XYZ file of C-alpha atoms in Angstrom:
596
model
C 7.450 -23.055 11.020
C 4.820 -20.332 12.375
C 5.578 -20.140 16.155
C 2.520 -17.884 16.626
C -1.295 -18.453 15.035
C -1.774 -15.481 11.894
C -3.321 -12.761 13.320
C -7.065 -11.528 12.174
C -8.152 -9.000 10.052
C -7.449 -5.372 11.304
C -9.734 -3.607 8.706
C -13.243 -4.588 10.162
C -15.079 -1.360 12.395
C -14.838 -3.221 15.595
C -11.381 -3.754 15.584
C -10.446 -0.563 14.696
C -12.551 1.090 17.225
C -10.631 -1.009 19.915
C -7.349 1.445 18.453
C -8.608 4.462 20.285
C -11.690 4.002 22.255
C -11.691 6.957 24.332
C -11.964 9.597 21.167
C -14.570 7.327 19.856
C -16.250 7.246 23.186
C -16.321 10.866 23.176
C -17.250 11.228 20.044
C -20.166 9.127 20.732
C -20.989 11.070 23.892
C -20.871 14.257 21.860
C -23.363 13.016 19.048
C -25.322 11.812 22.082
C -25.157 15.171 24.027
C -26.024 16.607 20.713
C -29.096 14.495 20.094
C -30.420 15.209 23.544
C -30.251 18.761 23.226
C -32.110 18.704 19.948
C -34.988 16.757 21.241
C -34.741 18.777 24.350
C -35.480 21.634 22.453
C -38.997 21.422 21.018
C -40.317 20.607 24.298
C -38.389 23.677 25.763
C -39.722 25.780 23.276
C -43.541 24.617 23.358
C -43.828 24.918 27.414
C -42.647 28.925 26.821
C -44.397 29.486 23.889
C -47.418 28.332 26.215
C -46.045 30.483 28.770
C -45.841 33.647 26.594
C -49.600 32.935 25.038
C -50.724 32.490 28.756
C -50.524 36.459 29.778
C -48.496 35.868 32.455
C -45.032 37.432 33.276
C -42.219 36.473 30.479
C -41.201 32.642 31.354
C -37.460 34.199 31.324
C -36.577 31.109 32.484
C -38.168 29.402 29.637
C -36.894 31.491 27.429
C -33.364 31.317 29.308
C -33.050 26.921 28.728
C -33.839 27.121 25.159
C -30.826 29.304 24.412
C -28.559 26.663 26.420
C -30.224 24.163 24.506
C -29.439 25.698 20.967
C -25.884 26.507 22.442
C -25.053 22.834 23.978
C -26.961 21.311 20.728
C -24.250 23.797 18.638
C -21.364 22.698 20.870
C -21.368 19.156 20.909
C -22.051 18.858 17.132
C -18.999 20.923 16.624
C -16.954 18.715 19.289
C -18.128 16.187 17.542
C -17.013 17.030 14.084
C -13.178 17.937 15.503
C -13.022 14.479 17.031
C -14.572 12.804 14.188
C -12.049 14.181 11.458
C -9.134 13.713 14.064
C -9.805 10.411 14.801
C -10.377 9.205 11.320
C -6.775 10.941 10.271
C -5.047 8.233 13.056
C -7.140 5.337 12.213
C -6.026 5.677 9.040
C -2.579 6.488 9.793
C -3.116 3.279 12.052
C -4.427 1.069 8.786
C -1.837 1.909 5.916
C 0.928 1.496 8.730
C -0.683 -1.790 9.555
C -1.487 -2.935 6.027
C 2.137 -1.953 4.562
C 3.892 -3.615 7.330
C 2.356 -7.234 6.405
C 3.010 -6.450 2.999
C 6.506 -6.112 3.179
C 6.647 -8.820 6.191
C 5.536 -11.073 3.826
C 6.985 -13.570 1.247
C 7.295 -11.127 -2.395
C 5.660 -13.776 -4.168
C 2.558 -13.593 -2.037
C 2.680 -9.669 -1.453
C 3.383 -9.192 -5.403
C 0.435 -11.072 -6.685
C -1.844 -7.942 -5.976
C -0.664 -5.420 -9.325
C 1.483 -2.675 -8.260
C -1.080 0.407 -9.186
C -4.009 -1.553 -7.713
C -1.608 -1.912 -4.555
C -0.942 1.815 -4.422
C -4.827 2.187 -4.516
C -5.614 0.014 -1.667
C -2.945 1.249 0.190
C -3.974 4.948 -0.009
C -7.433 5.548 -1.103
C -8.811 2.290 0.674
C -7.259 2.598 3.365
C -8.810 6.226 4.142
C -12.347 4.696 3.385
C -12.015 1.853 5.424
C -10.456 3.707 8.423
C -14.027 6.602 8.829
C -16.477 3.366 9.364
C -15.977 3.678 12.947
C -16.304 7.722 13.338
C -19.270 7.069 10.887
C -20.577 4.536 12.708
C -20.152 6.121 16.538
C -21.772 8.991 14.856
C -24.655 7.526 13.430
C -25.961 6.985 16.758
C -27.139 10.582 16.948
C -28.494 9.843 13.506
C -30.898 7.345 14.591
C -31.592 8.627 18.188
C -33.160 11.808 16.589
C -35.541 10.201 14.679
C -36.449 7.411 17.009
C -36.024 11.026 19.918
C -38.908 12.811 17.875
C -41.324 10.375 17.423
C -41.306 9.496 21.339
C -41.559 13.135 21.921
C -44.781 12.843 19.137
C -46.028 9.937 20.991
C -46.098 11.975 24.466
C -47.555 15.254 22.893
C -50.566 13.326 20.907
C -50.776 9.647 19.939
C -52.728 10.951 16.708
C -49.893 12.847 15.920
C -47.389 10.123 16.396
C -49.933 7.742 14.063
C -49.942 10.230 10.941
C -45.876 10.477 10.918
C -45.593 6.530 11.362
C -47.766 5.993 8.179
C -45.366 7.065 6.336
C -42.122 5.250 8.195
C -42.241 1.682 6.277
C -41.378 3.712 3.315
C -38.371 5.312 4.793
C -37.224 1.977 5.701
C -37.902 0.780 2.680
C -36.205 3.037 0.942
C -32.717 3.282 3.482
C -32.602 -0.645 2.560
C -32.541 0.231 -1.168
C -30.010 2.705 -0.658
C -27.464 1.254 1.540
C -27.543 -1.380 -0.650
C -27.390 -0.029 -4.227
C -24.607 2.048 -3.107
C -22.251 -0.866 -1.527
C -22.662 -2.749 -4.826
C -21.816 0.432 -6.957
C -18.944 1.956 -5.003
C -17.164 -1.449 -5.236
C -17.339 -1.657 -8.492
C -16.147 1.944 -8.911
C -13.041 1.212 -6.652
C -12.603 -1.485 -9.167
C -12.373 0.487 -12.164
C -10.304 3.010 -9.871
C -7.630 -0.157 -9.214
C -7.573 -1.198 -12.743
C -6.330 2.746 -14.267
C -4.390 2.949 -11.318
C -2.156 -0.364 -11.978
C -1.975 0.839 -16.172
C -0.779 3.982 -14.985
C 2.180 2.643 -13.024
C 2.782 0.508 -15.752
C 2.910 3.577 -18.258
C 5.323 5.437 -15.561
C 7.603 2.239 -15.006
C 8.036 2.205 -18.756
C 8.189 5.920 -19.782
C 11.299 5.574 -21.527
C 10.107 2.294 -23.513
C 7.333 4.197 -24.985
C 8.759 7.653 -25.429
C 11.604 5.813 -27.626
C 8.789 3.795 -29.083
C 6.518 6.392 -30.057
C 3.413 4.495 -28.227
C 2.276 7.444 -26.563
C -1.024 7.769 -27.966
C -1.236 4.498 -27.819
C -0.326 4.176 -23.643
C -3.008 6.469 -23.234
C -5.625 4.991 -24.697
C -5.180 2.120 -23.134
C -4.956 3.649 -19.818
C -8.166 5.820 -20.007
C -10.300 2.974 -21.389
C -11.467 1.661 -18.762
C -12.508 5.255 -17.655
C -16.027 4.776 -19.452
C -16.635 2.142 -16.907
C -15.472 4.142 -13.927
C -17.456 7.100 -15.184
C -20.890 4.525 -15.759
C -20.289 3.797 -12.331
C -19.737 7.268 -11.049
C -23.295 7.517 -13.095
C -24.842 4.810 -11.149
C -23.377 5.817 -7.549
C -24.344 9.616 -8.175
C -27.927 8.100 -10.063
C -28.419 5.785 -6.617
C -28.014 8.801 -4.791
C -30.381 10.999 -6.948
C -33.061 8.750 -6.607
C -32.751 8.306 -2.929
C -32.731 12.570 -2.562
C -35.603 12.507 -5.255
C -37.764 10.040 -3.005
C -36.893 12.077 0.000
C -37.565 15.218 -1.249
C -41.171 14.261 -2.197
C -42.093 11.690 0.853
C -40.439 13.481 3.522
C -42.608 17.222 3.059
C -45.737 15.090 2.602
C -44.889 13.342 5.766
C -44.429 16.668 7.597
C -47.462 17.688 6.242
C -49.524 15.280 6.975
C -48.320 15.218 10.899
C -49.107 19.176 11.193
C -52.497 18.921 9.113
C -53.360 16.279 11.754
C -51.915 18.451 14.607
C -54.161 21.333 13.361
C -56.879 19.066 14.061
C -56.197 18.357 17.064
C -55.564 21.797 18.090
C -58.909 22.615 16.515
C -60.506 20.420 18.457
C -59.045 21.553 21.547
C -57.135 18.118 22.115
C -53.766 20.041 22.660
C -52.189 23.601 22.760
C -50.568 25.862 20.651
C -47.363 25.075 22.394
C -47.878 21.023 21.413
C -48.343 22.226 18.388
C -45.074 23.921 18.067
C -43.051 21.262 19.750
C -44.887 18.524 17.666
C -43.861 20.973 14.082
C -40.458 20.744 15.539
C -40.226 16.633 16.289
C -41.734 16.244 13.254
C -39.187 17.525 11.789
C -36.248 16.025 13.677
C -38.279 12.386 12.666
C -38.048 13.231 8.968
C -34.255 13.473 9.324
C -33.744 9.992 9.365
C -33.158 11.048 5.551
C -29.856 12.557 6.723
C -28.806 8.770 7.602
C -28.675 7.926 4.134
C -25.355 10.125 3.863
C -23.874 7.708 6.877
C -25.256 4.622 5.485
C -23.495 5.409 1.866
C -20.378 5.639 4.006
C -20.565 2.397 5.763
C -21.017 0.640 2.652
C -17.625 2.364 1.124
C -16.117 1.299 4.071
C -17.057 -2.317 4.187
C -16.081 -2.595 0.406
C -12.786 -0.528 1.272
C -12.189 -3.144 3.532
C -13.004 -5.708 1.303
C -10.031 -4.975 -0.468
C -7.379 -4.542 2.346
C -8.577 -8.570 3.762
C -6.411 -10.234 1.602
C -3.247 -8.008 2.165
C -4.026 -8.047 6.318
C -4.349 -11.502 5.971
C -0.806 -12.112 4.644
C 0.918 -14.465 6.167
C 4.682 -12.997 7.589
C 7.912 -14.742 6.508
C 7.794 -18.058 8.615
C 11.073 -18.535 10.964
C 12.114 -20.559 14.160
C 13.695 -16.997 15.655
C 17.086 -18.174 15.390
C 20.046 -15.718 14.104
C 22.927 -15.742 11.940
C 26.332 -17.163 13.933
C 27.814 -14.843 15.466
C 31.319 -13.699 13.570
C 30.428 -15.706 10.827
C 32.267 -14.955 7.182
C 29.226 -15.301 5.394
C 29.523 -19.305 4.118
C 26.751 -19.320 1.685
C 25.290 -22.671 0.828
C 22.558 -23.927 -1.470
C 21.137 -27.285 -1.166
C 19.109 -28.677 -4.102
C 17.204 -25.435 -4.144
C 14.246 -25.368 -6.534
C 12.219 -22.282 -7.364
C 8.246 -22.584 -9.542
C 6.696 -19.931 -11.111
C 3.289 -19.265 -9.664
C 0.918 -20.390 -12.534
C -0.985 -23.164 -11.360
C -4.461 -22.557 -9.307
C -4.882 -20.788 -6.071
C -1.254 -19.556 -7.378
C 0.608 -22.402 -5.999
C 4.427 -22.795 -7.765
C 3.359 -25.675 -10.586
C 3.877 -23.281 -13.595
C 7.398 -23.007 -14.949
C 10.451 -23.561 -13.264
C 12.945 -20.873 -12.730
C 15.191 -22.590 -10.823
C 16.010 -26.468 -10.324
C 18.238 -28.213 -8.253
C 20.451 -25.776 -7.407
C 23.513 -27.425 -5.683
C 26.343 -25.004 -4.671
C 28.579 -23.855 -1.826
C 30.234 -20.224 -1.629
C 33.376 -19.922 0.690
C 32.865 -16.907 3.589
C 34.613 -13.833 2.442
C 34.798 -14.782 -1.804
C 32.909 -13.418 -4.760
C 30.386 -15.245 -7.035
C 29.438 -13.601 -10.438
C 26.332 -15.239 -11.444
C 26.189 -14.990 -15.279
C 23.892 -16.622 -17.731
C 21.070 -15.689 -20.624
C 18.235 -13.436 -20.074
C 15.522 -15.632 -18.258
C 18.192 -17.792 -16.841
C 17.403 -17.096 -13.368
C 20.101 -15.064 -12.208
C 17.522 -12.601 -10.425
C 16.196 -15.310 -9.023
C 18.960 -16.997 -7.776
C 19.831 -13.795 -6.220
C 16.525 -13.006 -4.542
C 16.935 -16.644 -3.145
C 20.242 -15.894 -1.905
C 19.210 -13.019 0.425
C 15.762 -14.216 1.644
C 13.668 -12.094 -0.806
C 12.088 -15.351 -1.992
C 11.777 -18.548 -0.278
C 12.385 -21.628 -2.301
C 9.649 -24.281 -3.512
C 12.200 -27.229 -2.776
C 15.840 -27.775 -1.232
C 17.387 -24.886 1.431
C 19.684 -22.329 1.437
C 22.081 -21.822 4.651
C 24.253 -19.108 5.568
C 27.209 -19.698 7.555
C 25.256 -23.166 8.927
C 21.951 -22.256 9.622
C 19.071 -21.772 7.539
C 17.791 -18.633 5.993
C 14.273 -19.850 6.585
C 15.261 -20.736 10.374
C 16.161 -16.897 10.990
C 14.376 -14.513 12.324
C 13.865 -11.715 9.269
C 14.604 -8.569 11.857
C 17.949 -10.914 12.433
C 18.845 -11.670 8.997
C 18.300 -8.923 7.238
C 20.484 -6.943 8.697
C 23.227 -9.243 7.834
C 22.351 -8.845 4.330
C 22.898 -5.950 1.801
C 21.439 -5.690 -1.148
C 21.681 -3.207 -4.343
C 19.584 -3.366 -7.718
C 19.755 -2.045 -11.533
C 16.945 0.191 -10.819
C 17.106 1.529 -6.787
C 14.457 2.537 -4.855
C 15.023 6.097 -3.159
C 13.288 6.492 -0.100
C 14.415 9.475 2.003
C 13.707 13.206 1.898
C 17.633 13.830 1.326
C 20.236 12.345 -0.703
C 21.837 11.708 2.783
C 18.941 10.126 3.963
C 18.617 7.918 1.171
C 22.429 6.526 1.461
C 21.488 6.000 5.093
C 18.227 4.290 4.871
C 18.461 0.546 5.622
C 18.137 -2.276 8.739
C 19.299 0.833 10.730
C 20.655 4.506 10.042
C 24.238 4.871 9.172
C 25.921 7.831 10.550
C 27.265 10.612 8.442
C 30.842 9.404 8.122
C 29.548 6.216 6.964
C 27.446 7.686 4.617
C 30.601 9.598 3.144
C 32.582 6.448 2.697
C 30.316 4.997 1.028
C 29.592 7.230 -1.307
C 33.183 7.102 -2.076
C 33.083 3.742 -2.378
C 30.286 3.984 -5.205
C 31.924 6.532 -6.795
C 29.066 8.827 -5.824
C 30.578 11.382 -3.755
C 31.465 13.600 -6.706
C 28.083 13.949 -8.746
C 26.912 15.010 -5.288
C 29.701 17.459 -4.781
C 28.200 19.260 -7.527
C 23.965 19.173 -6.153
C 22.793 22.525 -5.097
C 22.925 21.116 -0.836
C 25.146 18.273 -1.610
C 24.211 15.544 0.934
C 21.351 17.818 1.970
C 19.999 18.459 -1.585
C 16.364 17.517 -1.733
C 15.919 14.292 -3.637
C 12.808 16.020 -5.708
C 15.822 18.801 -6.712
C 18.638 16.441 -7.883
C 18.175 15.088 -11.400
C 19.633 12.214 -11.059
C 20.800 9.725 -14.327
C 20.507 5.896 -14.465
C 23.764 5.168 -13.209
C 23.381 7.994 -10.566
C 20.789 6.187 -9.186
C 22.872 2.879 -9.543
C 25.677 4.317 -7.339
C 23.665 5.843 -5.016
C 22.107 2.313 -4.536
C 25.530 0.933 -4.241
C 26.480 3.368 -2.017
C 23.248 2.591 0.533
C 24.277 -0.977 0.299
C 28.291 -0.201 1.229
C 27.050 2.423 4.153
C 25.286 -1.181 5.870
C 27.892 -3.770 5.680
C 26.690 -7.356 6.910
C 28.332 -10.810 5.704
C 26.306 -10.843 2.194
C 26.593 -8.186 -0.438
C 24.286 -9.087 -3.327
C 24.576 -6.883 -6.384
C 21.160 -7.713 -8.749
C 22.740 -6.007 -12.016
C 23.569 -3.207 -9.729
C 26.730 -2.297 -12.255
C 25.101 -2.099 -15.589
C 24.434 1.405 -15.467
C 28.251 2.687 -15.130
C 30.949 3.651 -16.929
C 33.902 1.691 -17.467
C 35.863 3.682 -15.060
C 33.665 4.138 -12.945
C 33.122 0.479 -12.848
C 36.819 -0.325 -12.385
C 36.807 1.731 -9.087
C 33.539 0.263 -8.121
C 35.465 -3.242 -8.884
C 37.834 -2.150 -6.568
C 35.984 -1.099 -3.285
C 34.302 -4.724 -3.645
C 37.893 -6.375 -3.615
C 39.025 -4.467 -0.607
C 35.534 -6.247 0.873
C 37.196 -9.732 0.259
C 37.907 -11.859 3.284
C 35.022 -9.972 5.449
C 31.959 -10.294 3.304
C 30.530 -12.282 0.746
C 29.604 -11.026 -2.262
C 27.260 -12.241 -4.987
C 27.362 -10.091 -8.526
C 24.821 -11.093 -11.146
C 26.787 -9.910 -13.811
C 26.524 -9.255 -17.450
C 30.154 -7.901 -18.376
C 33.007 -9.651 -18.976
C 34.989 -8.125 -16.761
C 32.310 -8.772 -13.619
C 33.191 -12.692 -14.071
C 36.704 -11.945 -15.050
C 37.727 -10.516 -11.748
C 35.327 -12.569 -9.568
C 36.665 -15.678 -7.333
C 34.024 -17.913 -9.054
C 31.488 -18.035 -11.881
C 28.526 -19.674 -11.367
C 26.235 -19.932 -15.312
C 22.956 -20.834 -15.479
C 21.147 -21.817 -18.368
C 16.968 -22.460 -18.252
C 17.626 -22.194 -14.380
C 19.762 -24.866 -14.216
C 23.740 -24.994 -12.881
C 25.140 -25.177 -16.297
C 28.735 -25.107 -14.743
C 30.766 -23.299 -12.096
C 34.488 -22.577 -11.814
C 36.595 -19.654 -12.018
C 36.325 -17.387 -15.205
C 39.326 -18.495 -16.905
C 38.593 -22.527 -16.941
C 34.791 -21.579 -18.029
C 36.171 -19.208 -20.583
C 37.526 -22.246 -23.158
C 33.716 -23.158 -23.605
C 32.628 -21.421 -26.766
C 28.928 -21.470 -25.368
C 30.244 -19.547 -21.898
C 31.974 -16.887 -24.403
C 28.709 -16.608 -26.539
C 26.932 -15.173 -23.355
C 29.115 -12.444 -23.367
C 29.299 -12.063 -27.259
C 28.162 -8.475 -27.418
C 30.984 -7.327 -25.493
C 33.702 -10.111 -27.302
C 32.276 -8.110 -30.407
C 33.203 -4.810 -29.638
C 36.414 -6.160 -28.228
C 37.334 -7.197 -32.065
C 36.047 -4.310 -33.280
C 38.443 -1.961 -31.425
C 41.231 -4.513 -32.704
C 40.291 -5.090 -36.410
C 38.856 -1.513 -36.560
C 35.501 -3.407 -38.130
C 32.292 -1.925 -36.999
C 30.290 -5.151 -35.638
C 26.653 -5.691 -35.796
C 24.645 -3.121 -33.805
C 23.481 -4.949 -30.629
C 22.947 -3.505 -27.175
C 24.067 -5.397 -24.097
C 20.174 -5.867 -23.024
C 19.849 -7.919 -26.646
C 22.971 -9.552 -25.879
C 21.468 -10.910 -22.283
């Protein structure tokens, strides 16, 4: 239920500009003040020029307001250039903060169905385009004003003038237009090509081991470059757009200038105006061809708008939907799942009607016990887990926890109640200190301790250059490092739920056992869900629950299950080796992922 309506968009210029509107207000004033002073200028200069041609005494004062002029026309474009790059670092501090936090507020499924690289991309480069329309925008004033400035100031000087620039202004409209509008269409498609390599590339990274073992290399990076020929045609094409645009300017704008002082000569000929008009009407001439220089602002505005383009449909994310209740207070963690039913997104507009991962799910979990949740790869376990903790919300049925529903809770009220840790861990932190205390809040350093104990993690980082204050980026850190490390950020934030996502796959049998151990001194004050794939994870857990094609299969405690020859086949790999060590025969070569 959404107690509040979605909020809009936060990428489009006006709504960033309301995030700081004093900077851009000053901004604008400074492009303004700069502006002024350049059309000020020509006038200035013509009226002393006059003076000095004259005979009379040296217009010192004259001579005296240009140089403020050049100096207030140099000032405010440099104010203007500090508060321009400023301000465009915070509103795009401001947009990945804001874009990031709806992704992550919102339901996996939805927030997932952008590809990871193409994420990253929007996320960094996207965001830093989007976030300078504004600054370009307030600063494009000063851009138009000058040309718009100058041809007033021709206007007032000689209408002739005036008439022998604007001859020539319907094709500098005419060719802005073209611009602006070539180069929208080509830098979207280049961000495009950007997103695809971007999204191969983490792909290649996520897999590095797969394909050094694999010997795809070559392969992996052919496949990631190809679409470079695309990104490079429309590198071409932006760069080509541009070209053309600098081409045309180059060869219109001179004859425009010319034209205005081969009229002014004319004029001055004829006695019409003054060498000092003349000057000052040289001068706004060529302030009025700059409205070439808008073409650089223009190109900017359209990578903005398609920049923004991209970040719509992650702003527009809607956030996990709750009735702000909370977990009950002292509760044992009394996990409950009603007829739950999770779909694979496959069907149009990516609603759940391709295959089901989970169906009619119908089980209850005692406060304080353990649950190993064991089954065949792609039997849901992952799933069921994700369900269990909120990081999915089911298609059909509900899940409770300790009475009330998960979907009734407020997220900033749940999740702190639940721990999770995972086969492959996230690190976030700068320190391995940091990362054990990252979570719903920061534990303290004696929790931190404990709980590396717990994982069995405290002596690996004994031996780190820093210990708990080695740099993450200088502690090479194995598989099952990483795994207890994970572990140990999970232990260091103890709610109700503990849900281990193959979180023990990567340890030793020892280390396991002690591992095993820590979660049994847990029993009676949390819950704790272990997708397992050992035999001895359901062997020493309260209750098995084995799914098969997503489906409850059966549930009971190991040792009941254990007399089905089809619950012992799951585990085969390790029943194998077991025999092996007994008969001394050397069984089949299988790893445990083959055996999931």
């Amino acid at each position: 239920m959404r107690l509040n309506p979605r909020p809009a968009t936060a990428s489009g210029t006006r709504r960033l500009a309301r995030r700081h509107p004093a900077a851009l207000l000053a901004l604008f004033l400074c492009s303004t003040g700069g502006a002024l002073a350049a059309l000020a200028l020509p006038a200035a200069l013509g009226h002393t020029v006059d003076g000095l041609i004259d005979g009379g005494p040296v217009p010192w004062s004259g001579l005296l307001l240009c140089a403020v002029l050049t100096l207030a026309e140099t000032g405010f474009d440099a104010g203007a250039a500090v508060l321009g790059t400023s301000t465009t670092a915070r509103l795009t501090a401001h947009l990945r903060t804001r874009t990031t936090a709806r992704v992550l507020a919102a339901e996996p499924r939805d927030a997932l169905a952008v590809p990871t690289g193409d994420l990253t991309a929007r996320l960094t480069a996207r965001t830093a385009d989007a976030a300078a329309a504004p600054v370009t925008a307030a600063g494009a004033v000063a851009g138009v004003l000058l040309p718009l400035g100058a041809v007033t100031g021709l206007l007032l000087i000689d209408p002739w003038t005036a008439a022998a620039f604007l001859l020539g202004a319907p094709l500098l409209v005419a060719l802005l237009h073209t611009f602006t509008r070539r180069t929208a269409d080509a830098g979207a498609d280049y961000q495009r090509a950007q997103s695809v390599i971007a999204h191969r590339l983490t792909e290649a990274l996520d897999g590095a081991d797969t394909i050094r073992a694999a010997r795809t290399g070559a392969r992996e990076y052919r496949r990631i470059l190809e679409p470079l020929g695309a990104l490079a045609d429309h590198g071409r094409r932006t760069w080509t757009v541009y070209g053309r645009a600098a081409g045309q300017s180059a060869l219109l704008l001179p004859l425009l200038m010319l034209l205005v002082l081969a009229v002014g000569g004319l004029r001055l000929h004829a006695g019409a105006i003054g060498v000092g008009d003349l000057v000052a009407a040289s001068r706004y001439a060529a302030l009025a061809v700059g409205i070439g220089a808008l073409t650089g602002a223009l190109g900017a505005l359209a990578r903005s708008r398609a920049a923004a383009r991209t970040l719509d449909p992650l702003l527009t994310l809607d956030p996990l939907p709750h009735e702000g209740l909370g977990p009950l207070p002292g509760g044992p963690g009394h996990l409950e799942f009603r007829d739950v039913g999770v779909a694979q997104d496959g069907g149009p507009d990516g609603k759940p009607d391709g295959k089901p991962l989970l169906t009619e799910v119908h089980l209850t979990v005692p406060g304080g016990t353990s649950l190993a949740v064991v089954g065949r790869s792609g039997s849901g376990k992952s799933v069921f887990a994700a369900v269990a903790g909120r990081l999915l919300d089911p298609d059909t049925g509900t899940v409770l926890l300790d009475g009330v529903p998960l979907t009734a809770m407020d997220p900033a009220l749940l999740r702190p109640e639940v721990a999770y840790a995972f086969a492959r861990p996230a690190l976030p932190g700068t320190t391995v200190e940091d990362t054990i205390a990252f979570g719903a809040w920061t534990a303290d350093p004696e929790a931190v301790r404990a709980a590396a104990r717990a994982a069995r993690a405290d002596g690996f980082i004994g031996l780190l250059p820093y210990g708990y204050a080695t740099p993450l980026t200088d502690a090479p850190l194995s598989g099952g490092e990483r795994q207890r490390l994970g572990l140990a950020r999970a232990f260091a934030h103890p709610g109700r739920l503990l849900i281990l996502d193959d979180a023990l796959s990567g340890l030793d049998t020892v280390t396991e056992h002690h591992v095993r151990r820590a979660l049994d001194e847990r029993a009676g004050r949390c819950t704790r869900v272990i997708v397992a794939h050992r035999l001895s994870s359901a062997a020493r857990a309260d209750r098995v629950l084995w799914l098969e094609d997503g489906r409850v299969r059966a549930t009971g405690p190991h040792e009941e299950l254990w007399a089905d020859p089809e619950y012992r086949a799951v585990f085969r790999t390790e029943v194998a080796e077991a025999e092996a060590g007994e008969t001394g025969a050397v069984p089949p070569a299988r790893t445990e992922v083959e055996a999931r």
